[in-house]
């Protein structure tokens, strides 16, 4: 049970980034309404689900469940907005490509200190990157698959030399959390628990126990007087449901947990103070194992796509938060910039179960006596769909997909398992189908490329990082390489169009919905949130929400 605490009364390096770094402009309106100006003090409680907390704060370890907390302690070079496709220079202030896209020189912010007061310099960045070279398992973004070398250029700059031009490297590099050399130089980063983390972030670890983690304000933070909040509490939530109960009772101020009834149970209770925000993170897709017959047949994938009612999937399973996505896999929040209305219309998903069934019958499938199709090989069309038990929205979606495919003669059984087993099955290819989210980034390439590119695949039985269906198409490799060599918007957009056309034509995975995560937050005690008048950033709680968290203050 959570205990209520007493509360005292994309323009890279350009103008857009500068404006976003300012104090929330809606503050003046709040002050006029009697809300005090930003000041240091007070606390916030943030709810995540994932069970009891583990005592590890290593930002390079995939083990553990504290990644969203370590993201408030350690910082990257740049903060990225997935809704807006913008970036804010963070520990880095600017960057410049040279040598035809094979050298990247990054200028660092001066005056940054670690939470113990020691200075942050380029040597810490160089050390972090070389540590990843020495221990490849902590190189979570595979930076050294691009890099040839890295070296400091004085105390506040460093230069990376790449093996070949690659514009995507900037995103992967600048999203990497930086560690202090003085703390990490004598440890094994693969096994290091990091129980006493030292970061440049706005908060420091104050206390840990399996039921609650508490962070406290970093007095050396480079954005002083930010952060304004003195304390951040993270109670351990066993499920989405308990986090939502905490929201409803006022014991949690901010949560990114899914619940279909947030508008009724949370917002409607106090429309003035209770709010929902929405952030797009790539796509929700139906993963298909292309090593298994008959899912390896294009006609089957096309028929399955037409048999799925995406409007109903979004409404029933995702409470209307997620909307249908076009078959080219361009998230609607990015379509205005990275696609065209004509293309989005051309690739619009069609719901026509009658046509879907006719398509399969024409291809040699036959209807069996029990209402289940027989494949051209004479076997019943039986498949399964795997989902994690804790993800209630995906479990609901799997049930609905089973029903809709069953209506055209495909018999689907649901395989509801633990979250870890679900991931293992997908990664190793031990599945038929599974609903899952895609990787994401500042443009559609970061979703489309990983789920089709063999660089993100693996031999059957070995873990793949994103291409779980083991799709192999030389055209994807060629287009991806051309995209990575392009440093102009027009060129990048052209290659995204080509990747999207491959996705729509081949359906190696079936795009279902724009992945939209709701976040619920209360302004009863806390001010400084993004508003309609000043939507300065996303309100998600994913991976350390420090852009918003540094601006929040207690009323």
XYZ file of C-alpha atoms in Angstrom:
555
model
C 0.000 0.000 0.000
C 1.318 3.442 -0.852
C 1.531 5.853 2.067
C 0.399 9.392 1.342
C 3.096 11.882 2.196
C 2.552 15.217 3.910
C 2.821 18.065 1.412
C 3.557 21.589 2.573
C 1.518 24.449 1.299
C 13.524 19.138 -34.748
C 15.565 22.118 -35.041
C 18.909 20.669 -34.123
C 20.809 23.092 -31.928
C 18.595 25.871 -33.233
C 15.955 28.285 -32.018
C 13.411 25.576 -31.225
C 15.791 23.915 -28.809
C 16.595 27.220 -27.113
C 12.922 28.032 -26.596
C 12.220 24.608 -25.167
C 14.917 25.075 -22.546
C 13.141 28.073 -21.054
C 10.932 28.041 -17.969
C 7.371 26.982 -18.759
C 5.703 30.031 -20.254
C 2.318 29.128 -18.792
C 3.747 29.813 -15.334
C 2.814 33.479 -15.552
C -0.821 32.528 -16.061
C -0.633 30.143 -13.158
C 0.831 32.870 -10.946
C -2.011 35.188 -11.894
C -4.418 32.523 -10.697
C -2.696 32.404 -7.311
C -0.144 29.695 -7.999
C 3.320 30.568 -6.643
C 6.350 30.917 -8.875
C 8.711 27.933 -9.227
C 10.550 27.294 -5.996
C 12.519 24.466 -4.418
C 10.587 22.055 -2.210
C 7.858 19.442 -2.140
C 7.648 15.994 -3.664
C 6.051 13.967 -6.431
C 5.067 10.292 -6.564
C 5.455 8.485 -9.888
C 3.873 5.102 -10.522
C 5.362 2.356 -12.676
C 4.324 -1.292 -12.730
C 6.896 -4.047 -12.769
C 6.840 -5.644 -9.352
C 9.305 -5.203 -6.509
C 12.261 -2.994 -7.318
C 15.663 -4.568 -7.904
C 18.738 -3.048 -6.269
C 20.614 -2.239 -9.451
C 21.020 1.165 -11.102
C 23.499 0.213 -13.813
C 22.256 2.153 -16.890
C 23.909 -0.338 -19.250
C 22.375 -3.488 -17.845
C 19.266 -4.966 -19.503
C 18.590 -6.826 -16.269
C 16.520 -5.222 -13.546
C 13.498 -2.952 -13.722
C 14.854 0.466 -12.768
C 15.650 1.901 -16.217
C 13.041 4.645 -15.918
C 14.567 5.675 -12.594
C 18.200 5.606 -13.672
C 17.138 7.938 -16.497
C 16.606 10.629 -13.842
C 20.114 10.066 -12.412
C 22.225 9.611 -15.531
C 21.860 11.862 -18.571
C 22.389 11.593 -22.327
C 23.997 14.116 -24.636
C 20.647 15.001 -26.226
C 16.989 14.605 -25.235
C 14.640 13.527 -28.034
C 10.896 14.047 -28.444
C 9.189 11.239 -30.362
C 5.912 13.135 -30.698
C 7.540 16.218 -32.143
C 10.659 14.826 -33.794
C 12.636 17.530 -31.982
C 15.736 17.419 -29.868
C 17.098 19.471 -26.987
C 20.877 19.741 -26.601
C 21.530 18.425 -23.112
C 25.045 17.462 -22.004
C 26.021 18.340 -25.564
C 25.434 21.861 -26.869
C 26.132 21.377 -30.579
C 27.569 18.947 -33.116
C 29.016 19.045 -36.599
C 29.598 16.450 -39.293
C 32.819 16.436 -41.276
C 34.872 14.316 -43.668
C 31.828 13.507 -45.824
C 29.801 12.207 -42.903
C 32.494 10.031 -41.327
C 33.482 12.385 -38.501
C 31.218 13.806 -35.825
C 32.535 16.514 -33.500
C 30.443 17.209 -30.412
C 30.737 20.258 -28.159
C 29.911 19.628 -24.500
C 28.255 21.879 -21.958
C 30.641 23.661 -19.634
C 30.058 23.833 -15.898
C 28.353 20.432 -15.568
C 29.191 18.510 -12.398
C 28.599 14.986 -11.224
C 26.342 14.648 -8.216
C 29.377 14.420 -5.924
C 30.606 17.803 -7.179
C 33.394 16.614 -9.488
C 33.523 18.147 -12.993
C 32.069 16.418 -16.048
C 34.440 16.516 -19.048
C 34.969 14.983 -22.457
C 37.148 12.326 -20.838
C 34.035 10.867 -19.203
C 32.346 10.567 -22.607
C 35.409 9.020 -24.238
C 35.811 6.628 -21.314
C 32.140 5.578 -21.526
C 32.377 4.852 -25.246
C 35.664 2.948 -24.932
C 34.191 0.967 -22.042
C 31.461 -0.163 -24.435
C 34.087 -1.246 -26.932
C 35.848 -3.309 -24.278
C 32.548 -4.820 -23.055
C 30.330 -5.240 -26.142
C 27.366 -6.567 -24.152
C 26.794 -3.121 -22.620
C 26.927 -1.427 -26.029
C 23.138 -1.489 -26.164
C 22.899 0.636 -29.318
C 25.754 -1.185 -31.091
C 27.724 2.060 -31.363
C 30.939 0.242 -32.176
C 29.379 -1.341 -35.217
C 29.565 2.196 -36.653
C 32.649 3.570 -34.925
C 36.309 3.425 -35.789
C 37.624 5.597 -32.954
C 36.806 8.316 -30.419
C 39.081 10.924 -28.881
C 38.789 14.068 -26.741
C 39.192 17.461 -28.398
C 39.993 19.375 -25.237
C 37.987 19.170 -21.990
C 34.655 20.113 -23.579
C 34.591 18.413 -26.976
C 35.167 14.993 -28.502
C 35.341 13.548 -31.991
C 34.069 10.221 -33.272
C 35.349 8.730 -36.528
C 33.011 6.283 -38.273
C 33.765 3.390 -40.572
C 31.441 4.920 -43.163
C 28.853 7.730 -43.310
C 25.802 7.039 -41.166
C 23.335 9.758 -40.157
C 21.523 7.471 -37.692
C 24.615 7.325 -35.513
C 23.855 10.772 -34.084
C 20.604 9.558 -32.540
C 22.072 6.374 -31.098
C 25.160 8.147 -29.745
C 23.419 11.126 -28.206
C 20.805 8.958 -26.513
C 23.496 7.049 -24.612
C 23.812 7.751 -20.887
C 27.269 8.878 -19.787
C 29.068 7.459 -16.735
C 31.852 9.049 -14.628
C 35.272 7.586 -15.298
C 36.368 7.942 -11.663
C 33.593 5.574 -10.513
C 33.537 3.051 -13.355
C 37.186 2.655 -14.357
C 37.890 -0.100 -11.829
C 34.649 -2.109 -12.130
C 33.259 -4.684 -14.514
C 30.305 -2.792 -16.078
C 28.606 -6.024 -17.114
C 28.144 -7.216 -13.527
C 28.408 -3.909 -11.655
C 25.320 -3.347 -9.522
C 25.837 0.423 -9.204
C 23.994 0.536 -5.884
C 25.273 4.084 -5.262
C 24.984 5.784 -8.646
C 26.722 9.085 -9.384
C 25.233 10.947 -12.327
C 24.846 14.419 -13.777
C 21.040 14.181 -13.663
C 18.605 16.288 -11.646
C 18.183 13.689 -8.909
C 20.296 11.357 -6.775
C 19.435 8.086 -5.069
C 18.350 8.746 -1.490
C 17.097 5.322 -0.434
C 16.211 1.922 -1.810
C 14.044 -0.943 -0.688
C 12.115 -3.447 -2.806
C 8.841 -1.603 -2.115
C 9.985 1.951 -2.824
C 12.848 3.918 -4.323
C 13.349 7.540 -3.292
C 15.343 10.135 -5.200
C 16.440 13.493 -3.836
C 17.389 16.735 -5.531
C 20.940 17.006 -6.913
C 22.400 20.236 -5.414
C 25.089 20.343 -8.127
C 22.682 20.162 -11.070
C 23.762 22.252 -14.052
C 20.283 23.717 -14.629
C 20.114 25.381 -11.196
C 17.778 26.353 -9.629
C 16.200 23.302 -11.279
C 15.056 20.788 -10.303
C 12.485 22.444 -8.111
C 11.042 19.319 -6.524
C 13.055 18.099 -3.560
C 11.964 14.453 -3.538
C 10.672 11.884 -6.035
C 9.023 8.701 -4.759
C 8.673 5.523 -6.831
C 6.442 2.993 -5.041
C 6.654 -0.563 -6.380
C 3.483 -1.426 -8.265
C 2.641 -5.039 -8.967
C 0.467 -4.281 -12.013
C -1.129 -1.558 -14.095
C -4.239 -1.920 -11.950
C -2.558 -0.993 -8.659
C -0.879 2.026 -10.241
C -4.230 3.221 -11.557
C -5.792 2.744 -8.109
C -3.041 4.961 -6.736
C -3.909 7.619 -9.301
C -7.598 7.419 -8.514
C -6.991 7.756 -4.781
C -4.565 10.658 -5.144
C -1.577 8.685 -3.871
C 0.210 8.835 -7.236
C 0.729 12.104 -9.102
C 2.009 10.807 -12.435
C 1.872 7.458 -14.208
C 2.262 6.030 -17.684
C 0.333 2.848 -16.974
C -2.352 1.750 -19.424
C -5.954 1.591 -18.278
C -9.035 1.716 -20.516
C -11.056 3.770 -18.042
C -8.707 6.641 -17.193
C -11.080 9.234 -18.602
C -13.925 8.000 -16.393
C -12.095 6.947 -13.246
C -9.373 9.621 -13.185
C -10.048 12.663 -15.370
C -13.798 12.862 -14.742
C -13.220 12.829 -10.988
C -11.513 16.241 -11.184
C -11.329 17.643 -14.733
C -9.544 20.784 -13.524
C -6.680 18.900 -11.894
C -6.548 15.477 -13.551
C -5.136 15.250 -17.060
C -4.179 12.796 -19.785
C -1.291 13.227 -22.189
C -0.532 11.123 -25.244
C 2.843 10.194 -26.727
C 3.423 8.215 -29.926
C 6.143 5.560 -29.804
C 6.398 3.785 -33.146
C 3.812 1.154 -34.051
C 1.850 -1.776 -32.685
C 2.305 -4.680 -35.104
C 1.345 -8.315 -35.447
C 4.650 -10.191 -35.559
C 4.596 -13.210 -37.870
C 7.076 -16.073 -37.850
C 8.049 -16.267 -41.518
C 9.777 -19.604 -40.957
C 6.407 -21.274 -40.406
C 4.023 -22.355 -43.130
C 1.619 -20.918 -44.200
C 2.567 -17.549 -42.636
C 5.481 -17.417 -45.062
C 2.964 -17.062 -47.937
C 2.317 -13.455 -48.979
C -1.304 -14.188 -49.861
C -1.884 -15.397 -46.309
C -0.398 -12.248 -44.789
C -2.496 -10.041 -47.068
C -5.651 -11.966 -46.236
C -4.939 -11.756 -42.510
C -4.406 -8.013 -42.794
C -7.780 -7.523 -44.498
C -9.499 -9.713 -41.907
C -8.464 -7.417 -39.028
C -10.709 -4.559 -37.945
C -8.142 -2.013 -36.791
C -10.733 0.508 -35.696
C -12.185 -2.072 -33.314
C -8.721 -3.156 -32.133
C -7.863 0.415 -31.220
C -11.193 1.088 -29.562
C -11.608 -2.148 -27.617
C -8.041 -3.104 -26.730
C -6.482 0.357 -26.506
C -9.500 2.323 -25.267
C -9.370 4.533 -28.344
C -5.884 5.870 -27.544
C -4.333 4.051 -30.509
C -5.625 4.577 -34.038
C -5.185 2.511 -37.229
C -1.871 2.923 -39.006
C -1.355 2.743 -42.751
C 0.295 -0.381 -44.147
C 3.480 1.550 -44.974
C 4.097 1.812 -41.240
C 4.317 5.595 -41.000
C 3.056 6.661 -37.588
C 0.350 9.298 -38.023
C 2.213 11.763 -35.782
C 5.069 11.712 -38.331
C 3.066 11.361 -41.544
C 2.766 15.091 -42.227
C 6.552 15.400 -42.397
C 7.674 11.998 -43.632
C 4.880 10.905 -45.961
C 2.149 12.503 -48.100
C -1.661 12.376 -47.951
C -1.641 10.507 -51.267
C 0.692 7.815 -49.925
C -1.201 7.469 -46.663
C -4.406 7.017 -48.654
C -2.764 4.546 -51.030
C -1.540 2.400 -48.143
C -4.607 2.749 -45.948
C -5.493 -0.577 -44.343
C -8.691 -2.164 -45.670
C -11.065 -4.212 -43.531
C -12.843 -6.738 -45.740
C -13.128 -10.231 -44.219
C -15.222 -11.483 -47.130
C -12.501 -10.553 -49.607
C -9.857 -11.977 -47.260
C -11.558 -15.369 -47.156
C -12.053 -15.372 -50.933
C -8.358 -14.582 -51.371
C -7.365 -17.698 -49.448
C -9.852 -19.949 -51.235
C -8.532 -18.724 -54.584
C -4.986 -19.546 -53.428
C -5.880 -23.207 -52.847
C -7.116 -23.194 -49.257
C -10.297 -25.164 -48.639
C -12.918 -24.949 -45.946
C -12.903 -27.922 -43.621
C -15.968 -29.525 -42.114
C -15.405 -27.823 -38.733
C -15.157 -24.309 -40.190
C -11.354 -24.252 -40.137
C -9.497 -23.734 -43.403
C -7.290 -26.481 -44.762
C -3.989 -25.320 -46.226
C -3.013 -26.370 -49.774
C -1.025 -29.133 -48.034
C -4.266 -30.444 -46.535
C -3.516 -29.516 -42.916
C -5.811 -27.394 -40.710
C -4.815 -23.720 -40.603
C -3.981 -23.730 -36.869
C -1.732 -21.048 -35.337
C -1.197 -19.454 -31.912
C -0.643 -15.922 -30.677
C 1.646 -15.247 -27.696
C 1.158 -12.321 -25.307
C 2.437 -11.243 -21.864
C -0.093 -11.759 -19.085
C 0.525 -8.347 -17.482
C -0.218 -6.353 -20.638
C -3.986 -6.322 -20.424
C -4.371 -4.315 -23.629
C -2.295 -6.767 -25.677
C -4.100 -9.748 -24.163
C -7.412 -8.168 -25.160
C -6.047 -7.470 -28.634
C -4.871 -11.057 -29.026
C -8.335 -12.318 -28.128
C -9.946 -10.024 -30.662
C -7.458 -10.978 -33.389
C -8.193 -14.645 -32.684
C -11.900 -13.998 -33.130
C -11.517 -11.981 -36.333
C -9.150 -14.474 -37.972
C -11.441 -17.273 -36.844
C -14.239 -15.615 -38.803
C -12.378 -16.353 -42.060
C -11.403 -19.901 -41.059
C -8.035 -19.441 -39.330
C -8.015 -21.189 -35.959
C -6.000 -19.189 -33.427
C -5.231 -20.209 -29.856
C -3.913 -17.672 -27.365
C -0.678 -18.343 -25.480
C -0.691 -16.059 -22.441
C 2.614 -16.255 -20.607
C 4.954 -14.205 -18.432
C 6.521 -11.058 -19.812
C 10.020 -12.554 -19.826
C 8.889 -15.768 -21.541
C 6.955 -13.725 -24.101
C 10.112 -11.799 -25.004
C 12.228 -14.944 -25.169
C 9.761 -16.668 -27.495
C 9.702 -13.725 -29.893
C 13.440 -13.136 -29.813
C 14.308 -16.780 -30.501
C 11.574 -17.290 -33.092
C 9.671 -19.810 -30.990
C 6.224 -18.463 -31.846
C 3.585 -18.242 -34.573
C 2.268 -14.742 -34.007
C 2.533 -12.057 -31.357
C 1.371 -8.476 -30.889
C 4.271 -6.208 -30.018
C 5.511 -2.654 -30.294
C 8.281 -1.647 -32.680
C 11.488 0.230 -31.958
C 11.135 3.973 -32.385
C 13.075 7.165 -32.936
C 12.838 10.673 -34.383
C 11.584 9.500 -37.789
C 9.911 6.364 -39.263
C 13.218 4.778 -40.301
C 13.876 3.816 -36.682
C 10.718 1.689 -36.663
C 10.674 0.326 -40.215
C 14.316 -0.633 -40.604
C 14.813 -2.763 -37.463
C 11.736 -4.933 -38.038
C 12.763 -5.751 -41.647
C 16.561 -5.554 -41.681
C 18.595 -8.759 -41.263
C 21.075 -6.802 -39.106
C 18.403 -7.020 -36.407
C 17.688 -10.700 -37.038
C 19.440 -13.893 -35.954
C 19.490 -17.576 -36.847
C 16.368 -19.395 -35.716
C 16.770 -20.282 -32.025
C 19.139 -17.400 -31.321
C 17.892 -14.051 -29.961
C 17.039 -11.403 -32.544
C 16.885 -7.780 -31.433
C 13.885 -6.589 -33.497
C 13.361 -8.603 -36.706
C 11.634 -11.460 -34.896
C 9.999 -12.844 -38.040
C 13.446 -13.317 -39.657
C 12.406 -11.378 -42.780
C 15.201 -11.224 -45.371
C 15.061 -8.906 -48.368
C 18.207 -7.498 -50.033
C 16.191 -4.429 -51.052
C 15.777 -3.509 -47.387
C 19.529 -3.699 -46.840
C 20.200 -1.541 -49.887
C 17.621 1.126 -49.020
C 18.765 1.216 -45.389
C 22.371 1.807 -46.436
C 21.306 4.594 -48.776
C 19.270 6.201 -45.996
C 22.208 6.058 -43.589
C 24.455 7.780 -46.153
C 21.932 10.565 -46.772
C 22.250 13.785 -44.786
C 19.437 15.708 -46.492
C 15.774 15.635 -45.560
C 14.694 15.062 -49.166
C 17.000 12.057 -49.504
C 15.970 10.524 -46.199
C 12.285 10.971 -46.992
C 12.751 9.222 -50.350
C 14.288 6.161 -48.692
C 11.619 6.079 -45.982
C 9.037 6.028 -48.789
C 10.830 3.025 -50.290
C 10.968 1.149 -46.971
C 7.295 1.916 -46.426
C 6.377 0.560 -49.846
C 8.241 -2.691 -49.067
C 6.380 -3.005 -45.778
C 2.999 -2.411 -47.450
C 3.707 -4.783 -50.338
C 5.288 -7.650 -48.397
C 3.780 -7.342 -44.897
C 6.641 -9.114 -43.111
C 4.823 -7.848 -40.035
C 1.262 -6.574 -40.157
C 1.007 -2.925 -39.058
C -1.992 -2.538 -36.779
C -2.026 0.725 -34.838
C -0.129 3.875 -34.069
C 1.378 3.094 -30.675
C 0.088 5.829 -28.397
C 0.834 5.696 -24.685
C -1.428 7.678 -22.369
C 0.082 9.323 -19.319
C -2.023 10.468 -16.403
C -0.954 13.309 -14.132
C -2.402 15.604 -11.491
C -1.908 19.357 -11.212
C -3.603 19.511 -7.790
C -0.277 19.924 -5.975
C 2.188 20.106 -8.880
C 2.585 22.922 -11.450
C 4.770 23.310 -14.533
C 3.157 20.631 -16.695
C 2.967 20.938 -20.491
C -0.331 22.515 -21.495
C -2.280 23.104 -24.694
C -0.982 26.663 -24.675
C 2.585 25.484 -24.072
C 3.033 21.837 -25.136
C 6.776 22.066 -24.609
C 7.384 18.293 -24.312
C 5.819 14.846 -24.075
C 4.276 13.856 -20.754
C 5.372 10.214 -20.923
C 7.245 8.664 -17.994
C 9.403 6.460 -20.234
C 13.137 6.133 -19.533
C 13.452 9.046 -17.136
C 11.171 11.972 -17.983
C 13.684 14.645 -16.992
C 12.651 17.308 -19.509
C 9.308 17.631 -17.742
C 10.473 16.547 -14.292
C 13.029 19.362 -14.077
C 10.294 21.925 -14.755
C 7.724 20.681 -12.262
C 7.342 22.409 -8.915
C 5.172 22.135 -5.827
C 2.435 24.743 -5.563
